[in-house]
Amino acid sequence: MHTTGRHNLSLDEDWCFQADTAGIGEHEEWQITGLPAPRKVAVPHTWNVEEGLEEHRGAGWYEYSISIPEAWSGSRFRLHFEAVYRDAVIWVNGQRAGSHVNSGYTAFELEVTAHILHGKENRITVKADNSPSAQALPQGRSFDWADDGGIIRPVQLIVTGPAAVQHIRVTPEVRFGPAGLQASGRLLAEVQLCGPSASATVETLILKEGTRIWGDLQPLPPQSETWQLAGMEWLPVDLWHFDHPQLYQLKLTIREGGQLHDEVTVNFGFREIVVRGQELWLNREPVRLMGAEWMPGSNPAVGMAEKREDLSAMLERLKEANAVITRFHWQQGNELLDWCDRNGILVQEEIPHWQQPGEPDQQTFAAALSQAKEMICGHSHHPCIFAWGMGNELNGQSETTLRYMEQLKQEIHTLDSQRLINYVSNTVHLQPRSDATGAGDLLMWNDYIGTWHGGLDEDEVIRQMLADYPDKPVVVAEYGLCEPVYEGGDPRRTEILMHKTELYRKYPQFAALIFFSLNDYRTQMGEDGQGRWKQRVHGSVDVHNRVKPSFAALREISSPLLLSESPCWNGRELVVTLKCRKDIPSYAVQGYYVTVSADSVEGVIQVIPDMQPGELRTLNLTLTAAPAPGLTLTVCRPNGFSVLELELSQYSTR
């Protein structure tokens, strides 16, 4: 007998933890005398934000107990870890169940059915080790973020029948008709099964907001561990866009002999993002995008062990900054990417290939490819991910690095042929034609001319870059001020943001700008603070998510809409004229609306007619009385995030 369907049992509470501060290593009894006493912790957890363990780089031991019913004796059991930083060894009931090494930010799963004791308490033991490593990526202590050790993301015990889904790879396809006609889509999917099954069937449903739009019932191929979804016809679909994050669900139900074995649902979206010459096109629209990079793990209270509410608070701040595109130097968890799917942020997710080794070799290639496989396997269903990143700031002028990135891109393309693949360079301004970023689909440039890169003529650098790459758009993947190495504080940060943004806007080949960074961030190589407070002061918000004055400048410069002139009161209506930007950002504005509220009580709501870049729209808002102090005009995206606000204490009359 086995369980019915799928049970995803959260194992996030009531772990017992002990830090191996003596470097004892593996031991037959993990609760070792002479070390700090074991204590209860909740997962996600890192010891590097705890007093006395802030500088501990070594092992930490975790143990969890769970009772398994006798009635589940015929079930399949899998342990799923969203991430353990970094090298992990796992035991179940004293039996070694597996390990995961050289990658601290990718999810992994272990089949533990043979180790489970039914009708008894089961003991899960995890050793996590964040010692610097020459084999892992990131390598050694070369990287610029925190190296917090522990079980840093959620853990689940997945219980199913014997016939179960291990992984689903979805490939949404989009077909565009003549201009103005609705797009159509279909889904291809490959399902990796936990093992072959002789007589199971799979029911497939495509859902939109819980409503069935397509379904099918097929037998699973006997003795096969993979199954391909086939036969879905082209259907009218709503496209995923950062302003219209339309999501669909693929639901698979596996039965055998009339019994339910497994049931799993994944979200996905239909969208197209491609390079056309020196332009970036989203759903057949040329776009120029504005964004910022947020460095997770930076709140000293939780570090890399961020919970859902911690992630949401920072992602909401990113949306408040009008960022519609971002990048992450290392792989993130599904909770974070789910938020970006639902709320609309385009993401480049990267292998943490940061500066070292300067000229990567085949050992490094094996580690990078292994991480790429895990990253793409776990995250390819997320429509928010528009690109995979191969690394950041290696020796980009080296022929070895260029050939390495070309080889790595070819391998990643075989794993996912739908997304862009890029390498981020801080050297392309030196000799653009020979730089390794040319291996990518986009030129991605960390631009610190004026600080780290000295006093070069930036216009001359840009013109040479564009001449050397007439078929690739440019994305500025970082620009900003790095304190305390460079002085000037937040006023200089604002000046750099405004000056460089205006410079990039002059060149239509610049498809996106990603300001660095949204936040001051914790890093094990930081110049400011000690222990869990060690940080770099690069952001427009601090490590507690409190805004600095430069945040207002970032929000304003990133807004797709501007007030063309001051609002005017004609005795009956408030007349407001909006302009849709045509430089950066530049994209069609559809479904936006404006509210007028008094003392935070929402009043007039009016939808803004669709606008193309460069267009003006005049709105006539009927008010019950003339504007007065406390009255606020807010322009919002279709999903409720505001893009600009104006206090209506001053206005003209006519």
XYZ file of C-alpha atoms in Angstrom:
654
model
C 0.000 0.000 0.000
C 1.189 3.532 -0.706
C 0.127 7.118 -0.198
C -2.480 8.616 -2.509
C -1.118 11.355 -4.755
C 1.769 13.604 -3.751
C 2.612 14.959 -0.315
C 5.196 17.744 -0.152
C 6.084 17.654 3.547
C 7.871 20.807 4.708
C 10.898 20.068 6.881
C 11.604 23.684 7.767
C 10.944 23.636 11.525
C 12.609 21.923 14.487
C 16.040 21.034 13.169
C 18.756 20.414 15.711
C 22.012 22.228 14.869
C 25.624 22.036 16.028
C 28.586 23.943 14.579
C 31.814 21.975 14.087
C 34.051 24.771 15.330
C 36.842 22.293 16.149
C 37.085 20.937 12.605
C 36.405 17.364 13.718
C 34.701 16.426 10.440
C 32.516 13.335 9.915
C 31.844 11.449 13.107
C 29.748 8.406 13.941
C 27.806 10.491 16.464
C 27.105 13.955 15.124
C 26.370 15.535 18.518
C 30.023 15.878 19.413
C 31.136 16.731 22.950
C 33.457 19.676 23.308
C 31.572 21.713 20.696
C 28.797 24.268 21.239
C 25.712 22.427 22.494
C 23.147 21.356 19.866
C 20.112 23.660 19.679
C 16.860 24.008 17.757
C 16.815 26.109 14.575
C 14.404 26.690 11.722
C 15.380 26.253 8.079
C 16.337 28.289 6.057
C 19.290 28.747 8.399
C 22.863 30.024 8.329
C 25.253 30.148 11.237
C 27.190 33.102 9.812
C 24.743 35.692 11.168
C 24.957 34.296 14.703
C 27.172 35.722 17.420
C 30.357 33.720 17.760
C 29.936 31.965 14.402
C 30.128 34.939 12.060
C 33.591 33.949 10.837
C 33.084 30.174 10.992
C 34.027 28.612 7.677
C 33.823 24.884 8.054
C 31.156 22.319 8.910
C 27.780 22.554 10.591
C 25.585 19.587 11.517
C 21.798 19.414 11.244
C 19.385 16.699 12.329
C 15.638 16.274 11.830
C 13.201 13.614 13.071
C 9.972 12.662 11.321
C 7.488 9.873 11.896
C 6.479 7.869 8.805
C 3.140 5.976 8.909
C 3.147 2.233 8.375
C 0.430 2.786 5.752
C 2.990 4.468 3.473
C 5.131 1.335 3.205
C 4.720 1.101 -0.579
C 5.453 4.770 -1.265
C 8.405 6.497 -2.893
C 10.360 8.999 -0.746
C 12.620 11.798 -1.973
C 14.453 14.523 -0.066
C 14.447 17.854 -1.900
C 16.890 20.608 -0.881
C 16.445 24.032 -2.517
C 20.054 24.810 -1.575
C 22.717 23.884 0.952
C 25.803 26.066 1.047
C 27.976 24.480 0.028
C 29.197 20.895 0.237
C 26.518 18.635 1.716
C 26.451 15.019 2.902
C 23.116 13.476 3.915
C 22.343 10.421 6.067
C 18.945 8.837 6.730
C 18.729 6.656 9.834
C 22.509 6.433 9.945
C 22.796 5.274 6.319
C 24.578 7.586 3.918
C 21.950 8.636 1.352
C 24.038 10.900 -0.882
C 25.957 14.133 -1.257
C 26.007 17.366 -3.253
C 29.282 19.234 -3.711
C 30.842 22.223 -5.479
C 27.523 24.051 -5.890
C 25.849 25.891 -3.026
C 22.920 27.580 -4.766
C 21.342 24.894 -6.970
C 18.592 22.535 -5.846
C 19.168 18.798 -5.542
C 17.120 15.730 -4.710
C 17.911 12.332 -3.206
C 15.931 9.103 -3.516
C 15.718 7.792 0.061
C 12.984 5.126 -0.174
C 15.347 2.292 0.779
C 16.387 4.091 3.988
C 12.905 4.830 5.372
C 11.600 3.009 8.471
C 7.809 2.680 8.416
C 5.769 3.130 11.558
C 8.823 4.619 13.299
C 10.736 7.853 13.798
C 13.200 8.578 10.985
C 16.370 10.585 11.488
C 17.732 12.850 8.722
C 21.277 14.148 9.259
C 22.958 16.801 7.105
C 26.522 17.998 7.186
C 27.016 21.377 5.465
C 30.491 22.782 4.861
C 31.236 26.310 3.613
C 35.034 26.034 3.652
C 36.660 27.861 0.715
C 37.100 25.493 -2.224
C 39.323 25.479 -5.285
C 36.944 23.089 -7.093
C 33.623 24.860 -6.523
C 32.039 27.805 -8.273
C 32.366 30.405 -6.869
C 36.008 29.582 -6.330
C 37.975 30.115 -3.131
C 37.113 33.473 -1.587
C 37.282 35.468 -4.799
C 33.588 36.355 -5.024
C 31.749 39.496 -3.970
C 28.869 38.318 -1.792
C 28.383 36.450 1.489
C 29.580 32.843 1.883
C 26.957 31.975 4.495
C 27.025 28.267 5.347
C 24.059 26.055 6.169
C 20.731 24.797 4.851
C 19.970 28.202 3.358
C 16.713 27.381 1.547
C 13.637 25.201 2.231
C 13.671 21.393 2.527
C 10.870 18.992 1.604
C 10.230 15.283 1.901
C 8.279 14.343 -1.240
C 6.068 11.278 -0.823
C 4.344 9.705 -3.846
C 3.264 6.388 -5.238
C 5.926 4.321 -7.045
C 5.046 5.871 -10.446
C 6.118 9.484 -10.000
C 7.378 12.580 -11.801
C 10.970 13.528 -11.111
C 11.194 16.581 -13.343
C 9.140 18.399 -15.977
C 10.804 20.352 -18.760
C 8.297 22.673 -20.450
C 8.886 24.358 -23.804
C 6.148 26.871 -24.623
C 5.988 27.826 -28.306
C 4.435 31.042 -29.611
C 3.147 31.779 -33.092
C 2.357 35.317 -34.208
C -0.211 36.138 -36.869
C -0.653 39.406 -38.753
C -0.356 42.597 -36.707
C -3.218 43.077 -34.297
C -4.273 39.425 -34.181
C -4.000 37.418 -30.986
C -0.956 35.193 -30.632
C -1.374 31.444 -30.406
C 0.672 28.980 -28.416
C 1.236 25.341 -27.709
C 3.248 23.471 -25.149
C 5.889 20.830 -25.619
C 7.025 19.010 -22.488
C 9.427 16.271 -21.526
C 8.762 14.468 -18.263
C 11.520 12.621 -16.445
C 10.013 9.793 -14.404
C 11.457 8.284 -11.248
C 11.463 4.897 -12.940
C 9.668 2.857 -15.594
C 6.079 1.730 -15.081
C 4.327 -1.085 -16.892
C 0.721 0.130 -16.964
C 0.435 3.735 -15.722
C -1.506 6.502 -17.452
C -0.923 10.245 -17.361
C -3.672 12.842 -17.537
C -2.471 16.189 -18.864
C -4.276 19.464 -18.260
C -3.366 22.995 -19.338
C -5.033 25.510 -17.016
C -5.400 29.292 -16.941
C -6.464 30.720 -13.582
C -7.843 27.314 -12.649
C -9.861 26.901 -15.852
C -9.114 23.988 -18.167
C -8.160 25.052 -21.688
C -6.776 21.735 -22.948
C -6.534 18.156 -21.761
C -5.428 14.685 -22.781
C -5.075 11.160 -21.380
C -2.269 8.866 -22.533
C -0.555 5.674 -21.339
C 2.997 6.066 -20.117
C 5.366 4.165 -22.402
C 6.240 0.880 -20.676
C 9.809 0.456 -19.437
C 10.649 4.089 -20.276
C 11.857 6.717 -17.807
C 10.825 9.667 -20.000
C 7.519 10.764 -21.482
C 6.884 13.408 -24.125
C 3.769 15.571 -24.231
C 2.557 15.557 -27.817
C -0.566 16.434 -29.728
C -1.431 19.798 -28.198
C -2.965 21.984 -30.869
C -2.273 25.692 -31.301
C -4.588 27.735 -29.049
C -5.142 31.479 -28.536
C -2.997 32.542 -25.564
C -2.266 35.584 -23.438
C 1.430 36.455 -23.538
C 3.659 36.872 -20.494
C 5.120 40.378 -20.207
C 6.620 42.239 -17.258
C 3.507 44.481 -17.213
C 1.119 41.604 -17.966
C 2.584 38.495 -16.266
C 0.065 35.992 -17.632
C 0.658 32.511 -16.245
C -0.572 29.059 -17.222
C -0.335 25.749 -15.383
C 0.603 22.289 -16.599
C -0.976 19.653 -14.362
C 0.040 16.003 -14.643
C -1.789 13.200 -12.859
C -0.357 9.645 -12.883
C -2.500 6.626 -12.071
C -1.799 2.928 -12.184
C -4.369 0.206 -11.663
C -6.939 2.830 -10.719
C -4.747 4.224 -7.919
C -3.449 7.784 -7.840
C 0.362 7.745 -7.707
C 1.409 11.350 -8.315
C -0.025 14.762 -9.121
C 2.177 17.742 -9.917
C 1.572 21.248 -11.293
C 4.093 23.729 -12.720
C 3.524 27.309 -13.816
C 4.749 28.544 -17.178
C 4.129 31.387 -19.602
C 4.014 32.022 -23.311
C 6.416 34.747 -24.453
C 9.154 35.435 -26.967
C 12.345 37.417 -26.348
C 14.896 37.576 -29.178
C 17.713 39.651 -30.598
C 17.103 41.328 -33.954
C 20.254 43.065 -35.114
C 21.098 45.578 -32.393
C 17.625 45.477 -30.856
C 15.987 43.391 -28.135
C 12.411 42.326 -28.955
C 9.836 41.149 -26.436
C 6.697 39.629 -27.982
C 7.504 41.250 -31.338
C 8.025 44.705 -29.825
C 11.443 46.410 -29.760
C 12.088 47.377 -26.135
C 14.687 49.314 -24.197
C 14.556 48.416 -20.537
C 15.607 49.900 -17.222
C 16.511 47.797 -14.212
C 18.631 47.398 -11.124
C 20.476 44.545 -9.487
C 19.564 43.406 -6.005
C 22.157 41.417 -4.056
C 20.246 38.902 -1.877
C 21.456 37.720 1.513
C 22.256 41.230 2.703
C 20.071 41.702 5.772
C 22.440 41.021 8.722
C 19.573 39.474 10.690
C 19.040 36.546 8.283
C 21.834 36.590 5.678
C 21.412 34.029 2.892
C 18.734 32.213 4.938
C 16.000 34.521 3.649
C 12.396 33.473 4.074
C 9.538 34.315 1.727
C 8.694 37.571 3.506
C 12.327 38.720 3.316
C 12.482 38.020 -0.413
C 9.129 39.705 -1.078
C 10.137 42.900 0.738
C 13.228 43.354 -1.441
C 11.478 42.368 -4.664
C 8.726 44.882 -3.951
C 11.433 47.499 -3.489
C 12.873 46.501 -6.855
C 9.464 47.005 -8.490
C 9.072 50.315 -6.650
C 12.317 51.385 -8.325
C 10.568 50.760 -11.697
C 13.047 47.973 -12.454
C 11.684 45.535 -15.033
C 14.963 43.688 -15.623
C 17.617 42.374 -13.248
C 20.409 39.833 -12.958
C 21.646 37.586 -10.187
C 25.315 36.677 -9.860
C 24.348 33.270 -8.463
C 21.398 30.890 -8.722
C 18.266 31.741 -6.762
C 15.453 29.663 -5.293
C 12.080 28.888 -6.804
C 10.226 31.098 -4.294
C 12.075 34.166 -5.559
C 11.597 33.266 -9.223
C 7.900 32.479 -8.643
C 7.510 36.051 -7.354
C 9.172 37.436 -10.490
C 6.879 35.250 -12.627
C 3.750 36.540 -10.888
C 4.727 40.193 -10.624
C 6.781 40.787 -13.753
C 10.577 41.105 -13.561
C 12.848 39.805 -16.320
C 15.794 37.872 -14.865
C 19.206 36.770 -16.058
C 20.260 33.944 -13.737
C 23.979 33.197 -13.689
C 26.515 30.520 -12.873
C 28.589 32.055 -10.006
C 31.695 32.189 -12.167
C 33.151 35.368 -10.574
C 36.676 36.567 -11.509
C 38.473 33.336 -10.585
C 40.013 31.496 -12.237
C 41.122 34.305 -14.533
C 41.567 31.839 -17.395
C 39.242 28.883 -16.781
C 40.276 25.329 -17.611
C 38.432 22.061 -18.258
C 38.048 21.320 -14.545
C 36.282 24.648 -14.191
C 34.248 23.846 -17.303
C 32.975 20.621 -15.733
C 31.854 22.471 -12.590
C 30.197 25.225 -14.659
C 28.371 22.764 -16.912
C 27.178 20.728 -13.925
C 25.743 23.867 -12.350
C 24.184 24.919 -15.656
C 22.405 21.576 -15.914
C 21.011 21.842 -12.374
C 20.029 25.488 -12.839
C 18.225 24.883 -16.131
C 16.625 21.634 -14.964
C 15.138 23.346 -11.915
C 14.218 26.722 -13.380
C 13.505 26.462 -17.111
C 9.733 26.665 -16.540
C 10.000 30.242 -15.211
C 8.921 32.761 -17.877
C 10.686 35.546 -15.958
C 14.077 34.052 -16.891
C 14.995 35.523 -20.262
C 18.705 34.608 -20.233
C 21.300 32.353 -18.660
C 24.579 33.937 -17.583
C 27.869 32.070 -18.021
C 29.930 34.174 -15.638
C 31.037 37.609 -14.532
C 34.325 39.509 -14.823
C 36.842 36.844 -15.753
C 39.812 37.823 -17.911
C 37.595 38.731 -20.855
C 40.470 39.849 -23.064
C 42.024 36.387 -22.977
C 41.694 34.111 -26.006
C 41.352 31.208 -23.555
C 38.338 32.822 -21.870
C 36.727 33.607 -25.225
C 37.012 30.004 -26.458
C 35.847 28.731 -23.065
C 32.690 30.887 -23.215
C 31.999 29.840 -26.794
C 32.204 26.176 -25.741
C 30.070 26.721 -22.644
C 27.439 28.605 -24.641
C 27.209 25.740 -27.125
C 26.597 23.272 -24.299
C 23.994 25.476 -22.582
C 22.213 25.986 -25.911
C 21.693 22.225 -26.162
C 20.011 22.373 -22.731
C 17.803 25.365 -23.595
C 17.602 26.679 -27.148
C 14.891 29.261 -26.372
C 16.738 31.648 -24.082
C 19.585 34.089 -24.584
C 23.017 33.092 -23.225
C 25.537 35.738 -22.126
C 28.854 36.448 -20.452
C 29.220 39.688 -18.438
C 32.515 41.521 -19.000
C 34.373 44.324 -17.247
C 37.003 44.465 -20.014
C 35.073 44.939 -23.270
C 35.895 48.669 -23.238
C 39.608 47.826 -23.724
C 39.587 45.869 -27.011
C 35.905 45.205 -27.836
C 36.442 42.951 -30.850
C 38.460 40.363 -28.915
C 36.467 40.320 -25.673
C 34.744 37.190 -24.365
C 31.375 38.952 -24.049
C 31.235 38.697 -27.838
C 30.512 34.979 -27.372
C 27.095 35.843 -25.945
C 23.853 36.853 -27.601
C 24.086 40.269 -25.938
C 27.109 42.430 -25.172
C 26.989 42.735 -21.391
C 29.261 45.410 -19.968
C 30.060 46.358 -16.378
C 30.888 50.030 -16.941
C 32.964 51.764 -14.284
C 34.675 54.386 -16.437
C 35.340 57.251 -14.043
C 36.037 54.944 -11.093
C 37.455 51.395 -11.410
C 38.150 51.809 -15.147
C 39.864 55.183 -14.994
C 39.266 58.342 -17.011
C 38.578 57.041 -20.533
C 36.598 58.900 -23.190
C 33.301 57.030 -22.794
C 31.764 58.170 -26.085
C 34.832 56.959 -27.940
C 34.701 53.613 -26.121
C 31.012 53.157 -26.980
C 31.465 54.051 -30.643
C 34.247 51.469 -30.983
C 32.146 48.834 -29.221
C 29.204 49.415 -31.555
C 31.435 49.385 -34.632
C 32.990 46.062 -33.611
C 29.589 44.430 -32.956
C 27.055 45.679 -35.529
C 24.768 42.681 -34.880
C 24.467 42.673 -31.065
C 22.574 44.913 -28.638
C 24.411 46.281 -25.601
C 23.254 45.762 -22.026
C 25.017 47.750 -19.326
C 24.984 45.039 -16.672
C 26.445 47.262 -13.924
C 27.092 50.964 -13.410
C 27.128 52.981 -10.222
C 29.333 54.045 -7.310
C 31.340 51.637 -5.161
C 31.881 53.086 -1.705
C 33.955 53.307 0.397
C 36.690 52.742 -2.220
C 35.392 55.762 -4.160
C 34.235 58.824 -2.282
C 31.327 61.143 -2.857
C 28.541 59.309 -1.075
C 24.958 59.159 -2.215
C 25.049 62.530 -4.041
C 27.801 61.185 -6.295
C 25.815 57.946 -6.762
C 22.880 60.026 -8.030
C 25.147 62.058 -10.317
C 26.671 58.903 -11.862
C 23.217 57.380 -12.356
C 21.859 60.452 -14.125
C 24.958 61.272 -16.183
C 25.605 57.769 -17.467
C 21.930 57.020 -18.128
C 21.671 60.132 -20.308
C 24.842 59.065 -22.138
C 23.519 55.563 -22.876
C 20.168 56.953 -24.025
C 21.919 58.620 -26.962
C 22.765 55.246 -28.492
C 19.774 53.210 -29.753
C 21.896 50.032 -29.663
C 21.708 50.081 -25.834
C 18.832 47.698 -25.112
C 18.880 47.653 -21.300
C 20.544 49.269 -18.298
C 20.955 47.506 -14.943
C 22.005 49.904 -12.189
C 24.353 48.503 -9.552
C 23.050 48.228 -7.074
C 19.650 48.460 -5.483
C 21.134 47.771 -2.050
C 24.213 47.921 0.087
C 25.157 44.280 0.372
C 26.830 41.833 2.693
C 29.996 40.321 1.256
C 32.873 38.340 2.669
C 35.291 40.694 0.868
C 33.611 43.964 1.895
C 35.461 47.110 2.954
C 32.912 48.320 5.519
C 31.888 46.638 8.777
C 32.892 43.398 10.459
C 31.430 39.908 10.826
C 27.840 39.682 9.625
C 27.919 43.454 9.015
C 30.773 43.254 6.514
C 29.439 44.971 3.412
C 29.970 47.123 0.372
C 28.177 50.460 0.236
C 26.970 50.423 -3.366
C 23.211 50.792 -3.039
C 20.274 53.154 -3.095
C 18.865 51.353 -0.052
C 20.841 50.155 2.950
C 21.115 46.614 4.321
C 17.848 47.159 6.226
C 15.987 48.165 3.026
C 15.807 51.839 4.039
C 15.920 54.183 1.057
C 18.584 56.786 0.416
C 17.967 59.965 -1.644
C 19.390 58.305 -4.788
C 16.469 55.838 -4.732
C 14.047 58.599 -5.738
C 16.313 59.459 -8.673
C 16.458 55.796 -9.716
C 12.663 55.492 -9.533
C 12.101 58.644 -11.581
C 14.708 57.900 -14.233
C 13.318 54.371 -14.667
C 9.659 55.342 -15.083
C 8.173 54.656 -18.541
C 5.793 57.622 -18.109
C 6.499 61.262 -17.344
C 4.346 64.269 -16.607
C 4.680 66.367 -19.735
C 3.646 69.523 -17.892
C 2.233 70.578 -14.541
C -1.372 69.512 -13.876
C -3.975 72.151 -14.621
C -7.331 72.789 -12.877
C -10.056 74.179 -15.175
C -12.712 74.622 -12.520
C -14.283 71.173 -12.977
C -11.495 68.803 -13.992
C -7.847 68.187 -13.309
C -6.045 68.071 -16.664
C -2.974 65.822 -16.672
C -0.714 65.256 -19.701
C 1.538 62.192 -19.714
C 4.395 61.323 -22.052
C 5.570 57.794 -22.841
C 9.374 57.728 -22.882
C 11.117 56.934 -26.150
C 14.724 56.542 -24.991
C 15.404 54.281 -21.988
C 13.017 52.957 -20.895
C 11.068 52.574 -24.123
C 8.125 50.216 -24.500
C 4.389 50.355 -25.134
C 2.251 51.255 -22.124
C -0.957 49.218 -21.993
C -3.511 48.915 -19.215
C -1.921 51.540 -16.962
C -4.221 53.635 -14.820
C -4.163 56.759 -12.682
C -5.639 57.305 -9.234
C -6.239 60.488 -7.276
C -6.404 59.949 -3.524
C -6.716 62.111 -0.438
C -4.929 61.157 2.776
C -4.299 57.643 1.390
C -8.013 57.090 0.659
C -8.330 56.117 -2.994
C -10.631 58.279 -5.077
C -10.769 58.840 -8.832
C -9.544 55.932 -10.961
C -9.133 56.284 -14.719
C -7.546 53.912 -17.224
C -4.879 55.482 -19.437
C -5.398 54.783 -23.155
C -2.635 52.647 -24.667
C 0.477 54.637 -25.524
C 3.422 54.006 -27.806
C 6.913 55.357 -27.059
C 6.994 59.103 -27.728
C 3.216 59.604 -27.529
C 1.374 62.125 -25.327
C -1.984 61.539 -23.622
C -4.117 64.146 -21.898
C -6.430 62.934 -19.131
C -9.367 64.900 -17.751
C -9.999 63.766 -14.170
C -13.283 64.873 -12.628
C -12.869 65.937 -8.987
C -15.502 67.044 -6.491
C -13.392 70.065 -5.510
C -10.225 71.890 -6.481
C -6.976 70.086 -5.603
C -5.755 70.742 -2.075
C -2.832 69.682 0.143
C -2.951 65.946 0.859
C -4.204 65.096 -2.630
C -1.934 62.637 -4.475
C -1.926 61.573 -8.116
C -0.487 58.094 -8.707
C 0.177 56.351 -12.033
C 0.120 52.545 -11.765
C 1.048 49.552 -13.867
C -1.731 47.065 -14.711
C -0.745 44.845 -11.758
C -0.891 47.704 -9.250
C 2.743 48.769 -8.851
C 3.058 52.550 -9.012
C 5.437 54.179 -11.485
C 5.170 57.799 -10.335
C 3.421 59.907 -7.708
C 2.734 63.625 -7.513
C 1.515 65.669 -4.568
C -1.131 68.026 -5.995
C -0.506 70.946 -3.668
C 0.566 73.095 -6.614
C -1.104 73.340 -10.017
C -1.977 75.885 -12.669
C -5.483 77.135 -13.465
C -7.251 78.241 -16.590
